mmCIF file with all atom_site columns, C-alpha atoms and ligand atoms in Angstrom:
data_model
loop_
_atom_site.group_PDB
_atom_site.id
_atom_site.type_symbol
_atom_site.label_atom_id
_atom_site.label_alt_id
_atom_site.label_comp_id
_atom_site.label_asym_id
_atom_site.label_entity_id
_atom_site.label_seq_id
_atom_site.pdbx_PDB_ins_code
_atom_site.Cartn_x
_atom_site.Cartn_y
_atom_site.Cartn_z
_atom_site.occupancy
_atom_site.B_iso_or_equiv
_atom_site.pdbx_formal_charge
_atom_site.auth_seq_id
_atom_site.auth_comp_id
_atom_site.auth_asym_id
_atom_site.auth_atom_id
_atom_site.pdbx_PDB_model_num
ATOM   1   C  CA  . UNK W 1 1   ? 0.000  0.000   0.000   1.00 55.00 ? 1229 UNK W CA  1
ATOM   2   C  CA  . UNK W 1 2   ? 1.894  3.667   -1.007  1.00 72.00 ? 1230 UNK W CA  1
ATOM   3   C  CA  . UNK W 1 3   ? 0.315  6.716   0.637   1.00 76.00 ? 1231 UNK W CA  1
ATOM   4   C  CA  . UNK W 1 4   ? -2.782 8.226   -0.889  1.00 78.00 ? 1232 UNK W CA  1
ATOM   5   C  CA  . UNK W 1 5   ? -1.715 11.779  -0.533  1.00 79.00 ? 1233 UNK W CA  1
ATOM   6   C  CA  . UNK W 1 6   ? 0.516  14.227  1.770   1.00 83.00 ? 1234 UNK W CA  1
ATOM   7   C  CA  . UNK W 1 7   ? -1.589 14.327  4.069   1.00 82.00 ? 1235 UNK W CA  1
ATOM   8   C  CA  . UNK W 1 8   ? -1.979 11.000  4.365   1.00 81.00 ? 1236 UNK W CA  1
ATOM   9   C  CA  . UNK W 1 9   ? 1.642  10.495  4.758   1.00 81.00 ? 1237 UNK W CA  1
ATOM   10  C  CA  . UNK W 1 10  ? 2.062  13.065  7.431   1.00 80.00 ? 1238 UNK W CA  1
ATOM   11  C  CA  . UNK W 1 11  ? -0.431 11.370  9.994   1.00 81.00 ? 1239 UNK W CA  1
ATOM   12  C  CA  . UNK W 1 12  ? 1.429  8.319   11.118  1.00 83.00 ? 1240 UNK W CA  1
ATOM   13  C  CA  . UNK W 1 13  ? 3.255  8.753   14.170  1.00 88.00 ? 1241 UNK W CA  1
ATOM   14  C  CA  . UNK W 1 14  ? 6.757  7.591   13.880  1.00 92.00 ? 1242 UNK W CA  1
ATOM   15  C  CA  . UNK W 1 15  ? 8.025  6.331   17.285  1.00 95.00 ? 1243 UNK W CA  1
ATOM   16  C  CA  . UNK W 1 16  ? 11.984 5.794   17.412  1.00 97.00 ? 1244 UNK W CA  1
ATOM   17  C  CA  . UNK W 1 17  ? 12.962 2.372   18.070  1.00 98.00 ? 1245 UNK W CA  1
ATOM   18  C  CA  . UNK W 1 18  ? 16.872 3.200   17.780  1.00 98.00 ? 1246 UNK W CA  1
ATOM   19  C  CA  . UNK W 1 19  ? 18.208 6.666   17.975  1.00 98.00 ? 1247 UNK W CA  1
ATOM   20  C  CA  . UNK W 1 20  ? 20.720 8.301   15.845  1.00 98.00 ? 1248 UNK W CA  1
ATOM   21  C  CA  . UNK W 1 21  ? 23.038 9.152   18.892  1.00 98.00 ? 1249 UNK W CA  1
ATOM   22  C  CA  . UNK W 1 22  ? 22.764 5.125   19.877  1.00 98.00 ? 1250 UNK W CA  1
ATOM   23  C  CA  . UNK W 1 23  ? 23.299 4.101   16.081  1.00 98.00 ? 1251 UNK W CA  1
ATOM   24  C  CA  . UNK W 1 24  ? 26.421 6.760   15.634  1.00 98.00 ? 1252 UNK W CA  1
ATOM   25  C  CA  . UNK W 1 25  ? 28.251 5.221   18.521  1.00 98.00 ? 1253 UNK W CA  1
ATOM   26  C  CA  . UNK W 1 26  ? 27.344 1.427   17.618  1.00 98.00 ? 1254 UNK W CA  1
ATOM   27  C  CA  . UNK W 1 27  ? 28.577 2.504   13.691  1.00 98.00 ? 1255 UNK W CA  1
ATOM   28  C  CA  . UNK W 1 28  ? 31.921 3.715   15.092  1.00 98.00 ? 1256 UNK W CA  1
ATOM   29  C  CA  . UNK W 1 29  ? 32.524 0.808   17.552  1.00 98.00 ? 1257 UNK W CA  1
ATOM   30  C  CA  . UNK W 1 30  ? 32.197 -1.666  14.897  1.00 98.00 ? 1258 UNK W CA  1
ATOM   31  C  CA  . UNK W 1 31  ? 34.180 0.080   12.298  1.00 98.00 ? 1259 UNK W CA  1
ATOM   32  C  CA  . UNK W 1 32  ? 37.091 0.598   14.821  1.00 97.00 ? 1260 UNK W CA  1
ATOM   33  C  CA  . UNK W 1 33  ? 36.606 -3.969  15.175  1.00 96.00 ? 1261 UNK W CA  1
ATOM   34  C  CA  . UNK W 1 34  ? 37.023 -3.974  11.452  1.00 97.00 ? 1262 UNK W CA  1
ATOM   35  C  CA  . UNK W 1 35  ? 40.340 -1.717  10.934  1.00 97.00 ? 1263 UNK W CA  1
ATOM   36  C  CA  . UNK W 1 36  ? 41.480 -3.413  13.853  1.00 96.00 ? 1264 UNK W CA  1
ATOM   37  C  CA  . UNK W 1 37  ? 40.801 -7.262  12.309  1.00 96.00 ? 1265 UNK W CA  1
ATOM   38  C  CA  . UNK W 1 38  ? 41.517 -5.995  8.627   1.00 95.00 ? 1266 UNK W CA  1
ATOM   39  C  CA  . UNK W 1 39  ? 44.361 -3.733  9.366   1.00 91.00 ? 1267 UNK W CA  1
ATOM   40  C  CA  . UNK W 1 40  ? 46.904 -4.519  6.158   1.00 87.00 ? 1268 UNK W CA  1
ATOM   41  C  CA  . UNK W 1 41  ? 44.637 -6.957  4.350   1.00 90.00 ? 1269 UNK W CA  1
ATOM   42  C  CA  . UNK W 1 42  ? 42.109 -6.698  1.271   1.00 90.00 ? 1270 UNK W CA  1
ATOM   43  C  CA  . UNK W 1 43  ? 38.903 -6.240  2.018   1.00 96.00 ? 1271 UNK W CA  1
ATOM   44  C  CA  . UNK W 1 44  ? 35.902 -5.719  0.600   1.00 98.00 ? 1272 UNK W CA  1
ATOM   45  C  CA  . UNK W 1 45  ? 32.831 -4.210  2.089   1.00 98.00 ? 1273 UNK W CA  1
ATOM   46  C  CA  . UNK W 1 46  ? 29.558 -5.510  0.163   1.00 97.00 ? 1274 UNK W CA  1
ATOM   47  C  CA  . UNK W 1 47  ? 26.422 -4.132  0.601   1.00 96.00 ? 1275 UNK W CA  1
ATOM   48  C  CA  . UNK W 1 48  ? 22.642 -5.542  -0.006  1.00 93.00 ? 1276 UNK W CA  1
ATOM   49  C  CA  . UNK W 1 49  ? 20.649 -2.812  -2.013  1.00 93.00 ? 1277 UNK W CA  1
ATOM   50  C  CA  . UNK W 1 50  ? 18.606 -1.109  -1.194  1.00 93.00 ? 1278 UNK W CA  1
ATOM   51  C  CA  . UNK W 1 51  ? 18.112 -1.385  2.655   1.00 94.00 ? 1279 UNK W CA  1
ATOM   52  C  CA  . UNK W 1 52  ? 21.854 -1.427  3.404   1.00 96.00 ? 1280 UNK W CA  1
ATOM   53  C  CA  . UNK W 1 53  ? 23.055 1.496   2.168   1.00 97.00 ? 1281 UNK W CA  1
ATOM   54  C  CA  . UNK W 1 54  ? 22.984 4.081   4.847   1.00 98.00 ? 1282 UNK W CA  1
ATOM   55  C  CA  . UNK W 1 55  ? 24.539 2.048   7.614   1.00 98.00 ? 1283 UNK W CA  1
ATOM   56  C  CA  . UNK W 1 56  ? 27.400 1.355   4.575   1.00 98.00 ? 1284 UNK W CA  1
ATOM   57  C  CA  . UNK W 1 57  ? 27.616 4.866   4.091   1.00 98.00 ? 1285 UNK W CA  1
ATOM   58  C  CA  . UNK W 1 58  ? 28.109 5.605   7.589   1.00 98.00 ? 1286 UNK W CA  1
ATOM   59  C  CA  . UNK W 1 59  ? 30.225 2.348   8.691   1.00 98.00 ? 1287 UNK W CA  1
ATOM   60  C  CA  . UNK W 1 60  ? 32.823 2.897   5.255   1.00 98.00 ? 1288 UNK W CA  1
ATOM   61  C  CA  . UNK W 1 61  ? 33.202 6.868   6.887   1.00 98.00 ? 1289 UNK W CA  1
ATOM   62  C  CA  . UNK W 1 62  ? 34.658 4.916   10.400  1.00 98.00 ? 1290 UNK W CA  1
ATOM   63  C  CA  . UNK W 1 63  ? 37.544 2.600   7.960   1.00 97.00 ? 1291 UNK W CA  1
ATOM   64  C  CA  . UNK W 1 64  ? 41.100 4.018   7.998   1.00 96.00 ? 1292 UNK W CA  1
ATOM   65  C  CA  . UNK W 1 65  ? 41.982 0.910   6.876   1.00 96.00 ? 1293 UNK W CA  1
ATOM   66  C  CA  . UNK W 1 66  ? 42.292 0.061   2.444   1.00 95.00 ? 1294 UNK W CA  1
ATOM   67  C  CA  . UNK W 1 67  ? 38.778 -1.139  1.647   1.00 95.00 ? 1295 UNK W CA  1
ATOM   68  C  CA  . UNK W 1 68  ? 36.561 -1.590  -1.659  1.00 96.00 ? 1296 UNK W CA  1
ATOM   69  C  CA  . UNK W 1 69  ? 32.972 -1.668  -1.889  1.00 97.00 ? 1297 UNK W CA  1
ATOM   70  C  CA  . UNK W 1 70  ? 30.882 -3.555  -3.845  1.00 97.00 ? 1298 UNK W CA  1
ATOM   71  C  CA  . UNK W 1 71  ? 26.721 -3.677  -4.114  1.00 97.00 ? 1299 UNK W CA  1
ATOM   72  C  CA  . UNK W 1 72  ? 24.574 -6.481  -4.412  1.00 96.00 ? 1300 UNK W CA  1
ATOM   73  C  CA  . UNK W 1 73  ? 20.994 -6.416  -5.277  1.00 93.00 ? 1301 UNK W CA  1
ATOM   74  C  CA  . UNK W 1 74  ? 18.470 -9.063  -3.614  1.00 87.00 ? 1302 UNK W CA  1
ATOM   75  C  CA  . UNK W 1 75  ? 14.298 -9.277  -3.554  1.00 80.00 ? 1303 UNK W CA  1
ATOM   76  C  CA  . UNK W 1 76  ? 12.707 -11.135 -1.023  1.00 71.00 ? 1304 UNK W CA  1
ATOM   77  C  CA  . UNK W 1 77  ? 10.170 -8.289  0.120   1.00 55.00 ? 1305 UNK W CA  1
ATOM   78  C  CA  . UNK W 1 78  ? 7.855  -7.063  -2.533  1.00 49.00 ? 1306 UNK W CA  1
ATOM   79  C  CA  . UNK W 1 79  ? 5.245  -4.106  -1.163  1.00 45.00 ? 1307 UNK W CA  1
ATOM   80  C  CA  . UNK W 1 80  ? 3.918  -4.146  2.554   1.00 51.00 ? 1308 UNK W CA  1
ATOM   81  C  CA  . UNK W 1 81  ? 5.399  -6.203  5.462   1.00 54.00 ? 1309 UNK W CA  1
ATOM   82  C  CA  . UNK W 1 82  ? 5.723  -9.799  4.319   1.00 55.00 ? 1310 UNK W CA  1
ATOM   83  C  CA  . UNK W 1 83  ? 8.501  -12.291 2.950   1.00 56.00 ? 1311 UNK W CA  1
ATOM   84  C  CA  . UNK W 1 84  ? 7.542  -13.989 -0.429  1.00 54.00 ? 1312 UNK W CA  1
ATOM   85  C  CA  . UNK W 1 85  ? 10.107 -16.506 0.716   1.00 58.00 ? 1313 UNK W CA  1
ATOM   86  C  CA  . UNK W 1 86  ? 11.906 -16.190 -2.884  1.00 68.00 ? 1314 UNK W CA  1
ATOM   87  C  CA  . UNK W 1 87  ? 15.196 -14.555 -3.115  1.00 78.00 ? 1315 UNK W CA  1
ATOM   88  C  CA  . UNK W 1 88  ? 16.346 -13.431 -6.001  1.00 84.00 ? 1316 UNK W CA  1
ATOM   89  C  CA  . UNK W 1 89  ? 19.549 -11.674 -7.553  1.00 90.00 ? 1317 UNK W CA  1
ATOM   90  C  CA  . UNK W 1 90  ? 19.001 -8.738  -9.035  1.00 92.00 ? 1318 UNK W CA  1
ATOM   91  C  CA  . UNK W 1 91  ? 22.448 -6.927  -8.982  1.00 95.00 ? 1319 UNK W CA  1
ATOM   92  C  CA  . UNK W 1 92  ? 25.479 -8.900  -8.515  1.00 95.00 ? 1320 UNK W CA  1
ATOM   93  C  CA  . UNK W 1 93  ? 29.147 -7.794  -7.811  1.00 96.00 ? 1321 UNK W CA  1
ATOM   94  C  CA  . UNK W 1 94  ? 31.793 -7.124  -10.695 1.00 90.00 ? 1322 UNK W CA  1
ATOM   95  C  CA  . UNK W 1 95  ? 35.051 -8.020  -8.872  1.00 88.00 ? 1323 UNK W CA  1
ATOM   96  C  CA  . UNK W 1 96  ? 36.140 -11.745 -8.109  1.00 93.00 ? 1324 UNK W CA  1
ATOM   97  C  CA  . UNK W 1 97  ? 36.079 -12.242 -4.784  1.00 96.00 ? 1325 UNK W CA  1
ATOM   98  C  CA  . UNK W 1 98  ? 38.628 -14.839 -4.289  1.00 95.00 ? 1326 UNK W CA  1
ATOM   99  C  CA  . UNK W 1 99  ? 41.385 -12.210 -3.317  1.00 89.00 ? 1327 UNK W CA  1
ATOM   100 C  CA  . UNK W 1 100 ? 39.237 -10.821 -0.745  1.00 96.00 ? 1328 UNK W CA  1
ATOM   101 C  CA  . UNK W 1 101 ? 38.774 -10.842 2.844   1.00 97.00 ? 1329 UNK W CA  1
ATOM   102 C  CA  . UNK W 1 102 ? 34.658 -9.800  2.278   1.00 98.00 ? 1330 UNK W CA  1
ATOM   103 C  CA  . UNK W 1 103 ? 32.246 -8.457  5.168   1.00 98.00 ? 1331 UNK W CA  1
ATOM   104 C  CA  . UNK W 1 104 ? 28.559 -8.306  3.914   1.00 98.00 ? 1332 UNK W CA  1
ATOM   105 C  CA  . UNK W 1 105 ? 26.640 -5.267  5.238   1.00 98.00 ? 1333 UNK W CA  1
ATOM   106 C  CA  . UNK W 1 106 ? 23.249 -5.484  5.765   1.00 97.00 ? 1334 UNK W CA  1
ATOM   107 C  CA  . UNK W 1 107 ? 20.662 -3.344  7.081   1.00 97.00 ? 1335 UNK W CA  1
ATOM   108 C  CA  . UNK W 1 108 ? 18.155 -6.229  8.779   1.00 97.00 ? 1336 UNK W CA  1
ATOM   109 C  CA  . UNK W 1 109 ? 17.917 -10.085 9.385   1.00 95.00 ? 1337 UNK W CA  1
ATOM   110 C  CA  . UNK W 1 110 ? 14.449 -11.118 9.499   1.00 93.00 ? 1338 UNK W CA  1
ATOM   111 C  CA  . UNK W 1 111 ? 13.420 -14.602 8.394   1.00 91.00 ? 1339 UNK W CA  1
ATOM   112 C  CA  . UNK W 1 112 ? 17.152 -15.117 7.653   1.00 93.00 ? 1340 UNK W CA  1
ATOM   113 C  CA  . UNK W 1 113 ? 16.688 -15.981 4.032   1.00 90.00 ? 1341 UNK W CA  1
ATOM   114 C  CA  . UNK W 1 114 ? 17.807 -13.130 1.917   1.00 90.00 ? 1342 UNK W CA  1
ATOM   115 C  CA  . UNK W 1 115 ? 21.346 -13.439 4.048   1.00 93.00 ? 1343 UNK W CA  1
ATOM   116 C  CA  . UNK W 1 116 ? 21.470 -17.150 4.046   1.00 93.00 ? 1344 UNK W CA  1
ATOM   117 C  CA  . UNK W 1 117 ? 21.315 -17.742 0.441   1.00 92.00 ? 1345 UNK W CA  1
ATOM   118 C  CA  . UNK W 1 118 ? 23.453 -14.736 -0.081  1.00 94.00 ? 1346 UNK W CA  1
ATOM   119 C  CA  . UNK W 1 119 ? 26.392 -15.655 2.256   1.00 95.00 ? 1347 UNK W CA  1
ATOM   120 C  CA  . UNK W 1 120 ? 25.904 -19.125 0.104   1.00 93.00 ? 1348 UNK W CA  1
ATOM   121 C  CA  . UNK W 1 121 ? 26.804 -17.873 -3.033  1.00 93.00 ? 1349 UNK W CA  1
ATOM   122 C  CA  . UNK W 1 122 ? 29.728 -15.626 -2.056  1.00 95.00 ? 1350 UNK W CA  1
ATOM   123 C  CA  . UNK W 1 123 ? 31.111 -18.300 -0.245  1.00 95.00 ? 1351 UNK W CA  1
ATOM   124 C  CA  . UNK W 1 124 ? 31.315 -20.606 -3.063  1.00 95.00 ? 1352 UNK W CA  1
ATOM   125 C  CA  . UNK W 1 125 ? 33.299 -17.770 -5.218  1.00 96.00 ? 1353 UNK W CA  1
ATOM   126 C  CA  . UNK W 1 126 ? 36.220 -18.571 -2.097  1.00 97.00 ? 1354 UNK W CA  1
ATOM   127 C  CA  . UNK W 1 127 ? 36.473 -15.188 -0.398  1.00 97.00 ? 1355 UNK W CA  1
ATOM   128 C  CA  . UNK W 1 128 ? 39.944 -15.150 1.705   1.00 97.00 ? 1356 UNK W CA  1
ATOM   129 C  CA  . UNK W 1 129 ? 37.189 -14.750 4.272   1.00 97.00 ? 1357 UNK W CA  1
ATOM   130 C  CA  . UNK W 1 130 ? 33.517 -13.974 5.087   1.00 98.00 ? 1358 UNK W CA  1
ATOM   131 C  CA  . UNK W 1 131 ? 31.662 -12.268 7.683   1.00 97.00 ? 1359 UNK W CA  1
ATOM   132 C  CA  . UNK W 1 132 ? 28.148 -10.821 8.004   1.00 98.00 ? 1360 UNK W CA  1
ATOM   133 C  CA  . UNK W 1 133 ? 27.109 -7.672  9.843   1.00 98.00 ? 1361 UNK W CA  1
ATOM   134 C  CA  . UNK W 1 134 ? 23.808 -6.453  10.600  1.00 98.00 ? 1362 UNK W CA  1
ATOM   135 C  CA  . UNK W 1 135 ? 22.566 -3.449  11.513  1.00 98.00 ? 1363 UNK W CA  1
ATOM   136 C  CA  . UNK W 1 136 ? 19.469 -4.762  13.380  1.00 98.00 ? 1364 UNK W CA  1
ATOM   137 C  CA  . UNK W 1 137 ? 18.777 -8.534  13.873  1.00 97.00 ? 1365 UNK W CA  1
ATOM   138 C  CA  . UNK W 1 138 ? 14.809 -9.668  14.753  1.00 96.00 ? 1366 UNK W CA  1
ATOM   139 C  CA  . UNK W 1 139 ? 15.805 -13.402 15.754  1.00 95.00 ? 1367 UNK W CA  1
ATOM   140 C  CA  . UNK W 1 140 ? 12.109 -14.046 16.801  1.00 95.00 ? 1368 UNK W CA  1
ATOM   141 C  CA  . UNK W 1 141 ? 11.146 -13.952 13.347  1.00 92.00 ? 1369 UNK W CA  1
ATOM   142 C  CA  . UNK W 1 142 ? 13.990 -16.585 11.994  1.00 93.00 ? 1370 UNK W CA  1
ATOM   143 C  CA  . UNK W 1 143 ? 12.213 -19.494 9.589   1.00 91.00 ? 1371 UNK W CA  1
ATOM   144 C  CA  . UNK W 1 144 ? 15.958 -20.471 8.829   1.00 92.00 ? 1372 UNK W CA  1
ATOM   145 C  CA  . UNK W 1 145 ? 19.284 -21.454 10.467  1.00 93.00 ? 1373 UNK W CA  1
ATOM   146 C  CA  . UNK W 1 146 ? 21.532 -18.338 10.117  1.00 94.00 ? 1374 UNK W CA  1
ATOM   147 C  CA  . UNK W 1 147 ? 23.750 -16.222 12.289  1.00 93.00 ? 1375 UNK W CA  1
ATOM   148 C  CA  . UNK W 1 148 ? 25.347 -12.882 11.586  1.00 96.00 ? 1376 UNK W CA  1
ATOM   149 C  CA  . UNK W 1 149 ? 28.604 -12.833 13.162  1.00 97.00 ? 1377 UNK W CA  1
ATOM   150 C  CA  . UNK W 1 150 ? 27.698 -9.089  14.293  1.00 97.00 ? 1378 UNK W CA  1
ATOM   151 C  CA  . UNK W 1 151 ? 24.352 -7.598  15.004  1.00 98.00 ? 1379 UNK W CA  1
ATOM   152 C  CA  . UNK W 1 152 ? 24.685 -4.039  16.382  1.00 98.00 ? 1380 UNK W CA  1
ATOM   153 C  CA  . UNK W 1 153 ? 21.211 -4.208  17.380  1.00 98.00 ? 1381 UNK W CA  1
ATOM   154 C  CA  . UNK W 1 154 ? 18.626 -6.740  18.471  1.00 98.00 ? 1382 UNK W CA  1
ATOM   155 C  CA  . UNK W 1 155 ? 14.948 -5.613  18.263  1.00 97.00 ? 1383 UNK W CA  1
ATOM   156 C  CA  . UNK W 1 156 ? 11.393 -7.241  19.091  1.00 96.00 ? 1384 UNK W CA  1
ATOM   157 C  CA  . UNK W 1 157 ? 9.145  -8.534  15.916  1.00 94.00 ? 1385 UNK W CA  1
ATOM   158 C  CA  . UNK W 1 158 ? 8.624  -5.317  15.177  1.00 93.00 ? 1386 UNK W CA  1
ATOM   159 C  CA  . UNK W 1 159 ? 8.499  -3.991  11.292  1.00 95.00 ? 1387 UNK W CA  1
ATOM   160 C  CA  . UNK W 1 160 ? 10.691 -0.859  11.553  1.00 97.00 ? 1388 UNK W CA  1
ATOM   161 C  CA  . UNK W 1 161 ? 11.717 1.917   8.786   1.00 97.00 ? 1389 UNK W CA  1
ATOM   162 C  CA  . UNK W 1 162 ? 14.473 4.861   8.709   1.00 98.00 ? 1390 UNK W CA  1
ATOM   163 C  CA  . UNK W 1 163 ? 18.231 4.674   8.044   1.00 98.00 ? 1391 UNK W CA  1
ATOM   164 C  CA  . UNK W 1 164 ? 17.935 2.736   4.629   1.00 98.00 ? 1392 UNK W CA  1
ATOM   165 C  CA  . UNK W 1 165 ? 14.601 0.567   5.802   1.00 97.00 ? 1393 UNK W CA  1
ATOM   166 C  CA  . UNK W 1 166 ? 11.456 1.247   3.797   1.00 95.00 ? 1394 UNK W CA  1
ATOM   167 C  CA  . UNK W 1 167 ? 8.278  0.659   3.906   1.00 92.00 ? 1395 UNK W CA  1
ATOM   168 C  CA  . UNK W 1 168 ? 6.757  0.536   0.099   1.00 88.00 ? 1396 UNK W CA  1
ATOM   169 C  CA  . UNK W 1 169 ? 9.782  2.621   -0.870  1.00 92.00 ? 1397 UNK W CA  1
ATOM   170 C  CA  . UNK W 1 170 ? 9.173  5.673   1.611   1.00 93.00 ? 1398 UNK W CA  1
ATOM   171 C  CA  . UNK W 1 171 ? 10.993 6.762   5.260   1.00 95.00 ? 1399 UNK W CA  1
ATOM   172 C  CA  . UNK W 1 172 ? 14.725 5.322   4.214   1.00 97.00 ? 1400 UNK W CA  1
ATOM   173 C  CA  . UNK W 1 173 ? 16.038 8.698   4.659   1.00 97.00 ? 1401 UNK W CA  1
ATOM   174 C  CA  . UNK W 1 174 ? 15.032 9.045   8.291   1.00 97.00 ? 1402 UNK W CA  1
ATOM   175 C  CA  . UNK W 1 175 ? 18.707 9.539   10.282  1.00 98.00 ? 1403 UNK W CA  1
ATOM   176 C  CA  . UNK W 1 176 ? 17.054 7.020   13.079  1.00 98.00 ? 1404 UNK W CA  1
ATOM   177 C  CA  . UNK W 1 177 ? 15.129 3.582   13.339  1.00 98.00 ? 1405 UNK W CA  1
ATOM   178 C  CA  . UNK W 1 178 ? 11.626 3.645   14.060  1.00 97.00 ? 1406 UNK W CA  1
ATOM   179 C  CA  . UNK W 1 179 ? 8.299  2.485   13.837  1.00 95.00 ? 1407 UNK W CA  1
ATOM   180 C  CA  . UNK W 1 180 ? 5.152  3.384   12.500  1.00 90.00 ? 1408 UNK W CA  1
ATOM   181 C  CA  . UNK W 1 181 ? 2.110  3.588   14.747  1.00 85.00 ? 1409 UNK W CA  1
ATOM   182 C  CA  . UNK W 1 182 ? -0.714 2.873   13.328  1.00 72.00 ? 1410 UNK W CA  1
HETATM 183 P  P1  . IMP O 2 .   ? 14.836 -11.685 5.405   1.00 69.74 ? 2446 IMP O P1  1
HETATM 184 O  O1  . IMP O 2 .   ? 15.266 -12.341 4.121   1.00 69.74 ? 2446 IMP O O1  1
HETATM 185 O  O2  . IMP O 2 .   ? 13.433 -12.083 5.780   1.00 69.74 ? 2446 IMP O O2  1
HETATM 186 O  O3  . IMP O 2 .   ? 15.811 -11.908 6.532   1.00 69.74 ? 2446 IMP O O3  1
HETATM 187 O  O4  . IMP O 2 .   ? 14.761 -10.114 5.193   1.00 69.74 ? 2446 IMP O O4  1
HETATM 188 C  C1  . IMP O 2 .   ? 15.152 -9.570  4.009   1.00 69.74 ? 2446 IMP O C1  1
HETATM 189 C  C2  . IMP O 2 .   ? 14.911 -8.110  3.812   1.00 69.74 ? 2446 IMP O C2  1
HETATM 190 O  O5  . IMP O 2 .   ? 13.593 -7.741  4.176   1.00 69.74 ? 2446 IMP O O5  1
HETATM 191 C  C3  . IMP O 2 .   ? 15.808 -7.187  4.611   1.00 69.74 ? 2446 IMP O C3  1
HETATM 192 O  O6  . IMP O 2 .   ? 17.083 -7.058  4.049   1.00 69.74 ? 2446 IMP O O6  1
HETATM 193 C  C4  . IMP O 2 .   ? 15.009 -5.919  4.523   1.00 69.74 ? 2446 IMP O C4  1
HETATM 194 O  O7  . IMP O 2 .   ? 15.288 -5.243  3.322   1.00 69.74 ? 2446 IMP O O7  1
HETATM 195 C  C5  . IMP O 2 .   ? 13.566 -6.408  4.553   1.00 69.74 ? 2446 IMP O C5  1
HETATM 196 N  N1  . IMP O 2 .   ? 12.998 -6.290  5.914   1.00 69.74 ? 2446 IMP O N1  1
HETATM 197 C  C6  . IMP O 2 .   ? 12.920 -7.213  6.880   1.00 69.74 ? 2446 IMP O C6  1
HETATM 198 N  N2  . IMP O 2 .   ? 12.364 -6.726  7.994   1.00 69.74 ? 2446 IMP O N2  1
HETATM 199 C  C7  . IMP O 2 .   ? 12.101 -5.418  7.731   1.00 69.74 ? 2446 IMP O C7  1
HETATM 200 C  C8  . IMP O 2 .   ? 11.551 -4.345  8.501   1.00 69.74 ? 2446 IMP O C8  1
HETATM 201 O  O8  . IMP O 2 .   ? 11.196 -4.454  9.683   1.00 69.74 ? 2446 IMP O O8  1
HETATM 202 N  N3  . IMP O 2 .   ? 11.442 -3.150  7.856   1.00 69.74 ? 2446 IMP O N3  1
HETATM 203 C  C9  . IMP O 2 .   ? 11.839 -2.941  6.573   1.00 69.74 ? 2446 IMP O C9  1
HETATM 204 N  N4  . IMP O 2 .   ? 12.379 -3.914  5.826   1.00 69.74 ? 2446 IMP O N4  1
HETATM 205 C  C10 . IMP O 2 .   ? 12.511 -5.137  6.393   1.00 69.74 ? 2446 IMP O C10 1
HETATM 206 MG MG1 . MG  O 3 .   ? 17.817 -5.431  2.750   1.00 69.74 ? 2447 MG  O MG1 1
#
């Protein structure tokens, strides 16, 4: 469902699930980990489209050490608040991995299956090494066996826009995590 009008967008109440002063200070503890564990070697930073790209934006800003970034494209949420289940590639990366240590950034792990069959693939291209950091992890909602190896923030079954998250395209370019009251 998009919003009929202005108006109609303007009426929900957005109520802030994760601040932007608790997300700042999260974003620069884990990108201090990373130059500390990657300090010297080749790494790549890849990012899930569209969802992840503020926190990438924001976490790349805290590396001092030599990285590359690369996007990746994946469906597995069409309009509204539901999984299809499906995930499909839609954008893939250019480089070859195989000389790479690679950290996927993502924005959200909900049932676990965009991330799962993700990780799958890249790891059978032989990365030097893989790890997976989330933003915001919703474990209570997990229909498949997956882990990240970082989650800066674990949040109730909740479905939550701002900082990259949408809902039906609209409220990724809130600085902050929230949710819409309805
Ligand atoms: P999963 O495959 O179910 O783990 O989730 C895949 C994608 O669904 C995430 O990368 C997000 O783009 C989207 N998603 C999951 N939960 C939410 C939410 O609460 N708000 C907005 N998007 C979400
Ligand atoms: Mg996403």
């Amino acid at each position: 469902m998009k919003f009929k009008d202005i108006e109609d967008y303007r009426k929900n109440t957005l109520n802030v699930v994760v601040s932007e002063e608790k997300i700042r200070e999260a974003v620069k503890k884990t990108g201090q980990s990373l130059n500390e564990i990657y300090d010297g070697t080749p790494l790549l930073l890849v990012s899930i489209l569209k969802g992840a790209f503020v926190f990438l934006a924001d976490l790349c800003r805290e590396i001092t050490v030599p990285c590359e970034i690369g996007f990746m494209a994946a469906k597995s949420y069409y309009e509204g608040t539901s999984s299809s289940g499906d995930v499909t590639i839609t954008m893939d990366l250019q480089q070859d991995i195989s000389n790479y240590h690679v950290v996927i950034v993502e924005d959200i792990i909900d049932s676990g299956r965009t991330l799962k069959s993700i990780a799958e693939i890249l790891k059978g291209r032989n990365p030097a090494s893989l790890r997976v950091i989330t933003l915001l992890d919703k474990p209570e909602r997990r229909e498949v066996d997956f882990k990240a190896d970082l989650s800066l923030f674990t949040i109730p079954d909740l479905f939550v826009v701002g900082y990259g998250l949408d809902y039906a395209e609209y409220y990724r370019n809130l600085p902050y995590v929230a949710c819409i009251e309805s």
